[in-house]
CSV table of C-alpha atoms in Angstrom, one decimal:
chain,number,residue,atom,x,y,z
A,1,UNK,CA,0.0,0.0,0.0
A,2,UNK,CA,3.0,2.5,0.6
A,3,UNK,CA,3.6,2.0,-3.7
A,4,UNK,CA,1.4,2.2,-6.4
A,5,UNK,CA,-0.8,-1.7,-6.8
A,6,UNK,CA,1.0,-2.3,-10.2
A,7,UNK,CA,4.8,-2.0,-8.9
A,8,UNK,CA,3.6,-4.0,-5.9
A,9,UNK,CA,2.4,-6.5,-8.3
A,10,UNK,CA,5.8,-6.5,-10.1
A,11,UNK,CA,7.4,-6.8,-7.1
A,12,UNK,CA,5.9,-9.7,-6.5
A,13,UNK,CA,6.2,-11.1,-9.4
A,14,UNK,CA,9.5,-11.2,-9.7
A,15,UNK,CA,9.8,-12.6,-6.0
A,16,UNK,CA,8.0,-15.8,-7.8
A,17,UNK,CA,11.5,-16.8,-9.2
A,18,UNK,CA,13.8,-15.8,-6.1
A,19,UNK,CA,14.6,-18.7,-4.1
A,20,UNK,CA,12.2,-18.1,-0.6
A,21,UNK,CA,10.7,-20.3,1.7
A,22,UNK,CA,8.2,-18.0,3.2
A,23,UNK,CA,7.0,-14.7,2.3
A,24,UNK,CA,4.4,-12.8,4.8
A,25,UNK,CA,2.5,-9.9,4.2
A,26,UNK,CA,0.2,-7.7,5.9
A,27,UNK,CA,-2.3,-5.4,4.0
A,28,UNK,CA,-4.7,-2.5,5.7
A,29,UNK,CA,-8.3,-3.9,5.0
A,30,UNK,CA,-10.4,-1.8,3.3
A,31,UNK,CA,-13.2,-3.2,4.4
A,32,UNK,CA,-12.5,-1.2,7.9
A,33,UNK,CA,-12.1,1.8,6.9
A,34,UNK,CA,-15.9,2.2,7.6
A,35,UNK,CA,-15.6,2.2,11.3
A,36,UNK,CA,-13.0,5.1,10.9
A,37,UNK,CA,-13.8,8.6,11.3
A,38,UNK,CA,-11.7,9.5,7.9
A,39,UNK,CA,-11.2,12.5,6.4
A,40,UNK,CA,-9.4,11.0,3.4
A,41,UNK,CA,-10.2,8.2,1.5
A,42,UNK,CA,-7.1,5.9,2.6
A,43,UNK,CA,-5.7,6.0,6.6
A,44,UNK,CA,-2.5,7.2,6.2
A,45,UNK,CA,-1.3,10.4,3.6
A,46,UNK,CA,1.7,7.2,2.4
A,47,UNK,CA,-1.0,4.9,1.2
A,48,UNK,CA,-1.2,4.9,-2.6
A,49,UNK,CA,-4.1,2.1,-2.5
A,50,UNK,CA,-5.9,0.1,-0.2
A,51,UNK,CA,-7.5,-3.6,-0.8
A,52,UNK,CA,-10.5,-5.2,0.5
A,53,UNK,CA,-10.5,-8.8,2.0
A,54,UNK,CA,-11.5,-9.8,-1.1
A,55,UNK,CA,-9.1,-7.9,-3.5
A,56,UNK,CA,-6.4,-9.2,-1.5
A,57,UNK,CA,-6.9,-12.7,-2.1
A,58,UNK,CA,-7.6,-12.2,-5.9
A,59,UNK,CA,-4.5,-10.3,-6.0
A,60,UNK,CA,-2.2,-12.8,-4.3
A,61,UNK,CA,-4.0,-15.4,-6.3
A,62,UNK,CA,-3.0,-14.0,-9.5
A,63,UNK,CA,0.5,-14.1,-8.8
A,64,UNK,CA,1.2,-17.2,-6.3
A,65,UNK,CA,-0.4,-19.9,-8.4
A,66,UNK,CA,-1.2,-23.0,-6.3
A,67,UNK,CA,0.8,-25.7,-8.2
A,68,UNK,CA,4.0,-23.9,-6.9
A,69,UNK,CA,2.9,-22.1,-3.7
A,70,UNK,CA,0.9,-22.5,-0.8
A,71,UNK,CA,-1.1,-19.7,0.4
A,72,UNK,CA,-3.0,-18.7,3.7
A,73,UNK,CA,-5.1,-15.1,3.3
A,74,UNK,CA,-6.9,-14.2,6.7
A,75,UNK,CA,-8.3,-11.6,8.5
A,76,UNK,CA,-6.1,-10.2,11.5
A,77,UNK,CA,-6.2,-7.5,14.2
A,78,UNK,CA,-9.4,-6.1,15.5
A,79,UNK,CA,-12.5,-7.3,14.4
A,80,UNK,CA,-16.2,-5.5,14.2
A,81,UNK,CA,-18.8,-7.7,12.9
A,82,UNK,CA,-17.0,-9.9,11.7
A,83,UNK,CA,-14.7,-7.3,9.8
A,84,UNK,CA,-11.3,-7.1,10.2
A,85,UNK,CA,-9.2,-4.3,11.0
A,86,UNK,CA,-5.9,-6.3,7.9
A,87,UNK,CA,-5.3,-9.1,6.2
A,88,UNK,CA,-2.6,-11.5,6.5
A,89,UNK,CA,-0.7,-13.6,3.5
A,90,UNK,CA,1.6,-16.6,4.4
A,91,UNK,CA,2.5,-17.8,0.9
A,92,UNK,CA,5.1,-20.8,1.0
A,93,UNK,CA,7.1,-21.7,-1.9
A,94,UNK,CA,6.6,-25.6,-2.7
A,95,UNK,CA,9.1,-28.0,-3.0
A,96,UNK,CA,11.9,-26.5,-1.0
């Protein structure tokens, strides 16, 4: 989020190829933002874009594909009906 989505995305592309075991990543859920009083659409001035839940795991699913990675995508921190305040990727590289 502190880069624009499409030089994340490349980023992580190119991390497909590195040798890595286990890559974690945490994500502000934009799903949240509701229960924020904000007066901009993102919650810090840094962010240059902001996923939902559900973004966030079609994004990680583009790039990790499952025949060579293993990938967990939940919800993490505080929680208001049933929303959750980020989202948590665990991708593991297989076969290492």
């Amino acid at each position: 989020e502190h880069m624009e989505k499409t030089d994340a995305s490349k980023i992580l592309t190119e991390i497909t190829n590195a040798p890595f075991r286990r890559l974690i990543i945490t994500v502000p859920n934009r799903d949240f933002n509701q229960f924020y009083r904000l007066a901009h659409e993102f919650r810090h001035d840094d962010h240059h874009w902001e996923p939902s839940f559900d973004e966030t795991t079609e994004w990680i699913n583009n790039i990790f594909d499952n025949s060579r990675f293993k990938t967990i995508i939940k919800p993490i921190g505080d929680g208001i009906a049933g929303t959750h305040v980020s989202t948590l990727v665990v991708i593991d590289k297989l076969g290492n």
